[in-house]
PDB file of C-alpha atoms in Angstrom:
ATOM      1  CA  UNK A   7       8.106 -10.324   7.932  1.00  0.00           C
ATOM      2  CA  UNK A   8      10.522 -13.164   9.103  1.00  0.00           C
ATOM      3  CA  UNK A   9      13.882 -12.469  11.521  1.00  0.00           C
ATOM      4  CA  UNK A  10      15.938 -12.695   8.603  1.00  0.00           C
ATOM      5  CA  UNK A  11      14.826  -9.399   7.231  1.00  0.00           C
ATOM      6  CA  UNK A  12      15.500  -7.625  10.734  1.00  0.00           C
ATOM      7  CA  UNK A  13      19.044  -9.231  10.858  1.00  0.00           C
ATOM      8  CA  UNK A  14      19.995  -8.188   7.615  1.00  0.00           C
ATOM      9  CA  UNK A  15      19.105  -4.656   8.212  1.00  0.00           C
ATOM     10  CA  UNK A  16      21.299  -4.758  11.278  1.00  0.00           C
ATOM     11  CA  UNK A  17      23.707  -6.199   9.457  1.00  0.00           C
ATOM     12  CA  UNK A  18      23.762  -3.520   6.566  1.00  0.00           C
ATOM     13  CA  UNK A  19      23.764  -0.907   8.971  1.00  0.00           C
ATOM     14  CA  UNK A  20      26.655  -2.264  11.085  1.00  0.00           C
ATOM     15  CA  UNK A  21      29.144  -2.975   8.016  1.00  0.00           C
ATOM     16  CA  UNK A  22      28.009   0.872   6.444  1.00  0.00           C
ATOM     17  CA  UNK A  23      28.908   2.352   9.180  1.00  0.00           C
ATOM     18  CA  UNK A  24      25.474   3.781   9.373  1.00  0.00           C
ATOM     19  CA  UNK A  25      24.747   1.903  13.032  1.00  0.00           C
ATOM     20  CA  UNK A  26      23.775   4.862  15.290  1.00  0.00           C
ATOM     21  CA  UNK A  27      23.154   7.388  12.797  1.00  0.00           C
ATOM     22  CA  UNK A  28      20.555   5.797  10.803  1.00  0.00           C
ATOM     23  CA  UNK A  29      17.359   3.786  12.861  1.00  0.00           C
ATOM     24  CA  UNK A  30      15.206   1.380  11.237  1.00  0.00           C
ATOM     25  CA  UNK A  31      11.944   0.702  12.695  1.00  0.00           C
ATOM     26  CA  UNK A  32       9.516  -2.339  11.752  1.00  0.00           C
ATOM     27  CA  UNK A  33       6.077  -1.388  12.045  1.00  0.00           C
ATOM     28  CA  UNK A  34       3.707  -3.674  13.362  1.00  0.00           C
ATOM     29  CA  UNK A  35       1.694  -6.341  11.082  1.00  0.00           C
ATOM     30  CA  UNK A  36      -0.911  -4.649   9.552  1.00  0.00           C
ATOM     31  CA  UNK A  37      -2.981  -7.089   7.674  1.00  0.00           C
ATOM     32  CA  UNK A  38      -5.746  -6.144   9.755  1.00  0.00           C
ATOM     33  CA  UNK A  39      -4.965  -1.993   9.767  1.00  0.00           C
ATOM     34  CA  UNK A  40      -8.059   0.541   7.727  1.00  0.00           C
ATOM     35  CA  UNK A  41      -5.340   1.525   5.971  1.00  0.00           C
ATOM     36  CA  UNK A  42      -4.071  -2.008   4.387  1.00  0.00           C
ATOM     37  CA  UNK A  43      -8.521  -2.953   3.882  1.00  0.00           C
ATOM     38  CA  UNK A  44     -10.027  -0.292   2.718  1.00  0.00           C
ATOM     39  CA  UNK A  45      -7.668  -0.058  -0.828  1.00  0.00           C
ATOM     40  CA  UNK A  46      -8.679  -3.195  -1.280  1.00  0.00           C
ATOM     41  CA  UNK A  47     -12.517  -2.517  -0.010  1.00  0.00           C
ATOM     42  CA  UNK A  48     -12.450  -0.214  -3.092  1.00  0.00           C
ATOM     43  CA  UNK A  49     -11.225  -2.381  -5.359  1.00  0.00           C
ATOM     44  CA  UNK A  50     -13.353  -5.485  -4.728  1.00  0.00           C
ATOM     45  CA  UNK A  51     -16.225  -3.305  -4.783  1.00  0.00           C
ATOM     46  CA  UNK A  52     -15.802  -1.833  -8.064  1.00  0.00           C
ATOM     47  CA  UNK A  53     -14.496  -4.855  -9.918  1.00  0.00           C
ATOM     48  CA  UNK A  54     -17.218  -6.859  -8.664  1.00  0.00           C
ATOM     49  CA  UNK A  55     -19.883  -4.249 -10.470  1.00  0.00           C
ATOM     50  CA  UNK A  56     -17.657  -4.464 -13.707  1.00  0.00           C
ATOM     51  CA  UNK A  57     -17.781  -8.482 -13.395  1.00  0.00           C
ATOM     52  CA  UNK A  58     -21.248  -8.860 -13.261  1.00  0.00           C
ATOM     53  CA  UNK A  59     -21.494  -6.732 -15.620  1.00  0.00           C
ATOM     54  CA  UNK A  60     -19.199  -8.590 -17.533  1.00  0.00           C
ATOM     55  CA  UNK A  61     -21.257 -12.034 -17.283  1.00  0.00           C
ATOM     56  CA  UNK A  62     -24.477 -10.517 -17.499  1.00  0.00           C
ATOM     57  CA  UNK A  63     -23.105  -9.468 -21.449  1.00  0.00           C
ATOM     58  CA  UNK A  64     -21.887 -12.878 -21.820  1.00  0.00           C
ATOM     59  CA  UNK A  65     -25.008 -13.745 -21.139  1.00  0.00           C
ATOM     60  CA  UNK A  66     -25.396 -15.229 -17.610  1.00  0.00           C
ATOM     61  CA  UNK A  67     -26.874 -12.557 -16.093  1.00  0.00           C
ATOM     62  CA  UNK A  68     -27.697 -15.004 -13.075  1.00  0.00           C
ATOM     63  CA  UNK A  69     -24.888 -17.337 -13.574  1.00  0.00           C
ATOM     64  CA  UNK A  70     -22.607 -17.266 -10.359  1.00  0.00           C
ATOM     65  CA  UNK A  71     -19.230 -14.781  -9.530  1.00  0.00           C
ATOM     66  CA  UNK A  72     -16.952 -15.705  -6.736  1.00  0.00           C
ATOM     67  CA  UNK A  73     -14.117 -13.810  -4.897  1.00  0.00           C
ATOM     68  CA  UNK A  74     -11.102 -15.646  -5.130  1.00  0.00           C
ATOM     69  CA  UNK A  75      -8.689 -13.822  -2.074  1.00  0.00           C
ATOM     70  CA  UNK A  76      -5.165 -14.920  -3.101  1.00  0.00           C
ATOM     71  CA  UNK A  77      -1.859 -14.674  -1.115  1.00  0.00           C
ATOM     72  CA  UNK A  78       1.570 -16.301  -1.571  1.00  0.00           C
ATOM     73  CA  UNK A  79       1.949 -19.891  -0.773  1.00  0.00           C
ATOM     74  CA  UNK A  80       4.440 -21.073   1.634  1.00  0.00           C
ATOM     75  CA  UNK A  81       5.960 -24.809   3.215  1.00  0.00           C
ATOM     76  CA  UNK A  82       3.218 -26.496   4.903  1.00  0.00           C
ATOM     77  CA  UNK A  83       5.345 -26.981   7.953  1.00  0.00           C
ATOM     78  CA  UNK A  84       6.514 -23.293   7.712  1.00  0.00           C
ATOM     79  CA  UNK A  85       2.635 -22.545   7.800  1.00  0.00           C
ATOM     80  CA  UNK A  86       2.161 -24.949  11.021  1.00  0.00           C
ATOM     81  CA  UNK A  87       4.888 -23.635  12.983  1.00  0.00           C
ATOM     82  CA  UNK A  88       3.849 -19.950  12.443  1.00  0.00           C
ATOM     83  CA  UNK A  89       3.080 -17.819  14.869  1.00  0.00           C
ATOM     84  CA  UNK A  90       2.520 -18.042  18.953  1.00  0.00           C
ATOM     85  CA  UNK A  91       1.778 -21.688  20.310  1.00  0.00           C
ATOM     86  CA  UNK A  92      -1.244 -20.453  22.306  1.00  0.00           C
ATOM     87  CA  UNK A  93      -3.267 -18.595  19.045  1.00  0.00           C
ATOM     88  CA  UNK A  94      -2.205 -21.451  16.693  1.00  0.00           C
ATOM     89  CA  UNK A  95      -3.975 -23.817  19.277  1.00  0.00           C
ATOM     90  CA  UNK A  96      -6.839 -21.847  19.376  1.00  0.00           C
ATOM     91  CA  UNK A  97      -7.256 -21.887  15.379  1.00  0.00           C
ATOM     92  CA  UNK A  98      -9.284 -24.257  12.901  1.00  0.00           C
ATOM     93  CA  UNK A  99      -5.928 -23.783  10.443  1.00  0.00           C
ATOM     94  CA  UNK A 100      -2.738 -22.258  10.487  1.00  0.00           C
ATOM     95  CA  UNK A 101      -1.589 -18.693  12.052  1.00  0.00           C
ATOM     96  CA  UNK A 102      -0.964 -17.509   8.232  1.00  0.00           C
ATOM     97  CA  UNK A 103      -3.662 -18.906   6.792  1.00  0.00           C
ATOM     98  CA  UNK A 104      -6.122 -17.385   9.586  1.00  0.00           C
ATOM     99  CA  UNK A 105      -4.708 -14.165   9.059  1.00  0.00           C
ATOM    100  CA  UNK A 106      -5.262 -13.701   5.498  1.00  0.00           C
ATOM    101  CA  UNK A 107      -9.020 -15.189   6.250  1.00  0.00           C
ATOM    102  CA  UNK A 108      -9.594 -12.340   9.090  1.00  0.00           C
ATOM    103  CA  UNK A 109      -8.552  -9.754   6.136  1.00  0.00           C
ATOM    104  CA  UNK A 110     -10.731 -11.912   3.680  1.00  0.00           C
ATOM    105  CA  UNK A 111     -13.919 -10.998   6.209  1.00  0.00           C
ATOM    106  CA  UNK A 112     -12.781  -7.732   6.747  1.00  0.00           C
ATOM    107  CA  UNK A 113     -13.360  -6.538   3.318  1.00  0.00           C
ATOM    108  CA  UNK A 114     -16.706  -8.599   2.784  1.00  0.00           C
ATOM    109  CA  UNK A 115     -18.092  -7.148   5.778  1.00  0.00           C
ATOM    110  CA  UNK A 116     -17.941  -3.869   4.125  1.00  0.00           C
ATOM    111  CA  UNK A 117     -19.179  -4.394   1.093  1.00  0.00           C
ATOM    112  CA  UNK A 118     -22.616  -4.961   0.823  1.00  0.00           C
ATOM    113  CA  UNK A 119     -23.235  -5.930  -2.360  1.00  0.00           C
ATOM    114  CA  UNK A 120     -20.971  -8.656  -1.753  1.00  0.00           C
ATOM    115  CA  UNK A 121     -23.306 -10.603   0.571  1.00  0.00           C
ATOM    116  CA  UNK A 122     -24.368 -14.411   0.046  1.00  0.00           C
ATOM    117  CA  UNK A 123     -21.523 -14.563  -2.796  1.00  0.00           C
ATOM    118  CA  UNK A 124     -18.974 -17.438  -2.819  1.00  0.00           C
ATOM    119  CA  UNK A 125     -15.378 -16.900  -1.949  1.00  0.00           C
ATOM    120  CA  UNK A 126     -12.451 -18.838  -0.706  1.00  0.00           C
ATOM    121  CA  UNK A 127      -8.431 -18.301   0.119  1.00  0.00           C
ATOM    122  CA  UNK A 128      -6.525 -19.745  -2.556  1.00  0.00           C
ATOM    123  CA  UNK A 129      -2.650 -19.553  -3.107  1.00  0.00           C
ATOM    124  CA  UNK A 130       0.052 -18.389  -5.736  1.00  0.00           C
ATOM    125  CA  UNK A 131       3.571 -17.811  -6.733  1.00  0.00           C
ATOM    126  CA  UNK A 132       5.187 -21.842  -5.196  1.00  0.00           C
ATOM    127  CA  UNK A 133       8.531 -21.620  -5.770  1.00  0.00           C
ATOM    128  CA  UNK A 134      10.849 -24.931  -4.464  1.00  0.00           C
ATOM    129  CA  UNK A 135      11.111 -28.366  -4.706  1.00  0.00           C
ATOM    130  CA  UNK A 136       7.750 -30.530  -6.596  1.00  0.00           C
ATOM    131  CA  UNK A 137       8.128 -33.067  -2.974  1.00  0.00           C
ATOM    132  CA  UNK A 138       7.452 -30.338  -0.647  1.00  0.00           C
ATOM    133  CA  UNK A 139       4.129 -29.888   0.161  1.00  0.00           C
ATOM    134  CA  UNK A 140       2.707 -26.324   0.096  1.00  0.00           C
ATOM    135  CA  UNK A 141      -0.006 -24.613   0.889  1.00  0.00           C
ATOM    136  CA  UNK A 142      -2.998 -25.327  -1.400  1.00  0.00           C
ATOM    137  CA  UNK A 143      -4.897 -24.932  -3.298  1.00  0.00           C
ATOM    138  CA  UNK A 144      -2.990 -23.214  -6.125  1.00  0.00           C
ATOM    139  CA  UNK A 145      -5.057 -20.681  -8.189  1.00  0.00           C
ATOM    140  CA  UNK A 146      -5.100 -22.045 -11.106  1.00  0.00           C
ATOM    141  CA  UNK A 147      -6.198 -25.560 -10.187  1.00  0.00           C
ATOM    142  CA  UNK A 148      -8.818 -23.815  -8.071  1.00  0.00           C
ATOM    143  CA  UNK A 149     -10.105 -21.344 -11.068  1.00  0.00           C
ATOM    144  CA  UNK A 150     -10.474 -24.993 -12.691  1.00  0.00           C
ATOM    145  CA  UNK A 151     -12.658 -26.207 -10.062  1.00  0.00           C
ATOM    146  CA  UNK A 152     -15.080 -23.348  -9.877  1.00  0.00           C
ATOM    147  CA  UNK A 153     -15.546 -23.246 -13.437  1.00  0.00           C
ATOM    148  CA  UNK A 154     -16.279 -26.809 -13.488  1.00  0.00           C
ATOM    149  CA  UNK A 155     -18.816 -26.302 -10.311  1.00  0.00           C
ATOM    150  CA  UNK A 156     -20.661 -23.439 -12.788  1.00  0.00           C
ATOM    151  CA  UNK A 157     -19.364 -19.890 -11.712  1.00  0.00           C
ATOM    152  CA  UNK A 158     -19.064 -17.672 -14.440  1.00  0.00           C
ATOM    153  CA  UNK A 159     -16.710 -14.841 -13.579  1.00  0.00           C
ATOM    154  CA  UNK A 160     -14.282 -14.195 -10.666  1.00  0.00           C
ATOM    155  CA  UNK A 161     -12.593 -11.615  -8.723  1.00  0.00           C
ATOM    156  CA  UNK A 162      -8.926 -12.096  -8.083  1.00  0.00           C
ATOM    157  CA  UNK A 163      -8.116  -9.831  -4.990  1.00  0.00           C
ATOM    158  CA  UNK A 164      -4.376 -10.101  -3.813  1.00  0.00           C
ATOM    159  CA  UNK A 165      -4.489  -9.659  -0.080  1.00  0.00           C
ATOM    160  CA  UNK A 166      -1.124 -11.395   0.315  1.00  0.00           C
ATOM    161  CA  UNK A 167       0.383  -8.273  -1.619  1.00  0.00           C
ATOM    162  CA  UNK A 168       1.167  -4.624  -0.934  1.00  0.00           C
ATOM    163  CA  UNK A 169       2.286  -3.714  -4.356  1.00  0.00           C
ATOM    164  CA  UNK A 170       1.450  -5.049  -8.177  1.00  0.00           C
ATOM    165  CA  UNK A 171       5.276  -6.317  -8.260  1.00  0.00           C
ATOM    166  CA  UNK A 172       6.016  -9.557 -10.805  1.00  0.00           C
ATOM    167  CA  UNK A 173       4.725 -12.206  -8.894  1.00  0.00           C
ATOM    168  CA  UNK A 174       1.084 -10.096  -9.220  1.00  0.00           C
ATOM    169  CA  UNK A 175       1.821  -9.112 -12.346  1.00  0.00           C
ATOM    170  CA  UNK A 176       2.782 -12.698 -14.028  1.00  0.00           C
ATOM    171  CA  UNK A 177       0.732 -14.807 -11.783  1.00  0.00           C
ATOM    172  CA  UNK A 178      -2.259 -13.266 -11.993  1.00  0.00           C
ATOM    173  CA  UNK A 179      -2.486 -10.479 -15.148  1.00  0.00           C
ATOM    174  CA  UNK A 180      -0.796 -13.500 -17.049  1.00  0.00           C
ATOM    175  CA  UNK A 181      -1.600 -16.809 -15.717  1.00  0.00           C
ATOM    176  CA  UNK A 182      -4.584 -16.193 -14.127  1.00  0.00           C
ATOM    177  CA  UNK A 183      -6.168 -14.578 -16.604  1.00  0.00           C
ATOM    178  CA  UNK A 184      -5.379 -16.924 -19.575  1.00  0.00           C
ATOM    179  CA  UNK A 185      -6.810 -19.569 -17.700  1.00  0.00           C
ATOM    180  CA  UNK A 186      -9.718 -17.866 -16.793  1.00  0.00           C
ATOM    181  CA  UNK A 187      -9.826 -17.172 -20.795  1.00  0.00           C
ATOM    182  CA  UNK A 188      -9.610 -20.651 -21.287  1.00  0.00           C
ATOM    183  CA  UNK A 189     -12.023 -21.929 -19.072  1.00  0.00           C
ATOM    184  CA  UNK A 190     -14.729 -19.013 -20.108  1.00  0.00           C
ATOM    185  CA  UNK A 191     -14.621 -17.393 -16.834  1.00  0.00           C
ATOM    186  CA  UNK A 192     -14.933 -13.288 -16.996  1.00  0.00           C
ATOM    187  CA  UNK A 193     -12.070 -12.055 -14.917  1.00  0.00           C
ATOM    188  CA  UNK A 194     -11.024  -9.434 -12.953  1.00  0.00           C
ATOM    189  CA  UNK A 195      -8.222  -8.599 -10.687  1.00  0.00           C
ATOM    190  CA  UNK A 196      -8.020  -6.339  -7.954  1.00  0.00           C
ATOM    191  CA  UNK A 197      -5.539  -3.771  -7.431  1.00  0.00           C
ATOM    192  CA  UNK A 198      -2.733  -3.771  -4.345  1.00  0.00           C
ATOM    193  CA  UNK A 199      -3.025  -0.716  -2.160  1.00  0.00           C
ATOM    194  CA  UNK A 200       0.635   0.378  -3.458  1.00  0.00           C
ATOM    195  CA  UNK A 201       0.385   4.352  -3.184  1.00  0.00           C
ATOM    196  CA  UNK A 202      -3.299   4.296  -2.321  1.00  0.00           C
ATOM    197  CA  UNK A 203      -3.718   7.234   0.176  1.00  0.00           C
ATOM    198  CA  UNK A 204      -5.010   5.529   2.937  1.00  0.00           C
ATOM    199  CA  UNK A 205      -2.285   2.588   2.932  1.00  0.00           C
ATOM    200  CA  UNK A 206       0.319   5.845   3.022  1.00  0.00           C
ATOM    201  CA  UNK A 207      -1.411   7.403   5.700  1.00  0.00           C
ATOM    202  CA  UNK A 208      -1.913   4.104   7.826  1.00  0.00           C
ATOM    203  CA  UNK A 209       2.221   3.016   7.074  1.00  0.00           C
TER     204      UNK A 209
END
């Protein structure tokens, strides 16, 4: 999470009066933790069994399914100045955007039944001005693209998300899904880890 965050907490606790009696600790990034992947192992896993499923009674039984991994978009130059000089020069893209790829791999790589299938990093929820350029591409210009290029059902799996707050809930349960509707592709989304035991545990 940004400085912001950790300055307004020390701000809150300095004007309650709390400052010294209550500590607030900021646990490390955890995007690549057991305990933030394997919720989301579970998820992709199952929903990709119910979306075949789901094309094969549509009948396209071989017709394509990809995994569309999803996060929240931010400012291009926000997404170029992130993170430590010395990784970022290391990188093929941006510090955020390679994180949310690592996690991306992390859950393929345990999920066998999810080898040789097409997936890709897209982005949601762009708030701000139309001029400044965000990260792309937005989900539902992507879910556009795919359908045109012959997949048949997708996987929505928000790995940008710990929770199925509004921003899930609209973007993708509502959005997402009516364009998928519209464009005849079988959807499914997967679920944030939320209260899922192992996210707990790992927190």
């Amino acid at each position: 999470s940004c400085r912001q965050y950790r300055e307004d907490l020390g701000v809150a606790l300095r004007e309650s009066g709390l400052e010294g009696r209550l500590e607030v600790d900021k646990v490390r990034q955890y995007f690549d933790h057991p305990g933030f992947i394997v919720p989301f192992v579970e998820g992709v896993a199952a929903g990709l069994a119910g979306g075949r499923a789901r094309v094969a009674a549509a009948g396209g039984a071989e017709a394509p399914v990809r995994i569309v991994f999803t996060t929240h978009s931010i400012p291009t130059a926000d997404a170029e100045a992130a993170g430590p000089r010395d990784l970022a020069a290391q990188l093929e893209t941006d510090v955020y955007s390679a994180q949310h790829l690592a996690v991306a791999r992390a859950i393929l790589d345990r999920i066998p039944e999810a080898a040789g299938l097409e997936w890709s990093l897209v982005f949601q929820s762009r708030p701000g001005a139309p001029h400044v350029p965000w990260l792309d591409p937005a989900i539902n210009d992507a879910l556009a693209g795919y359908a045109a290029a012959g997949t048949r059902g997708v996987g929505v799996v928000p790995i940008g998300f710990v929770s199925d707050h509004m921003e899930v809930v609209w973007d993708l349960d509502t959005e997402a899904r009516n364009t998928s509707a519209e464009l005849g592709l079988a959807f499914h989304r997967v679920p944030t880890p939320g209260t899922h035991r192992r996210y707990v545990s790992g927190i």
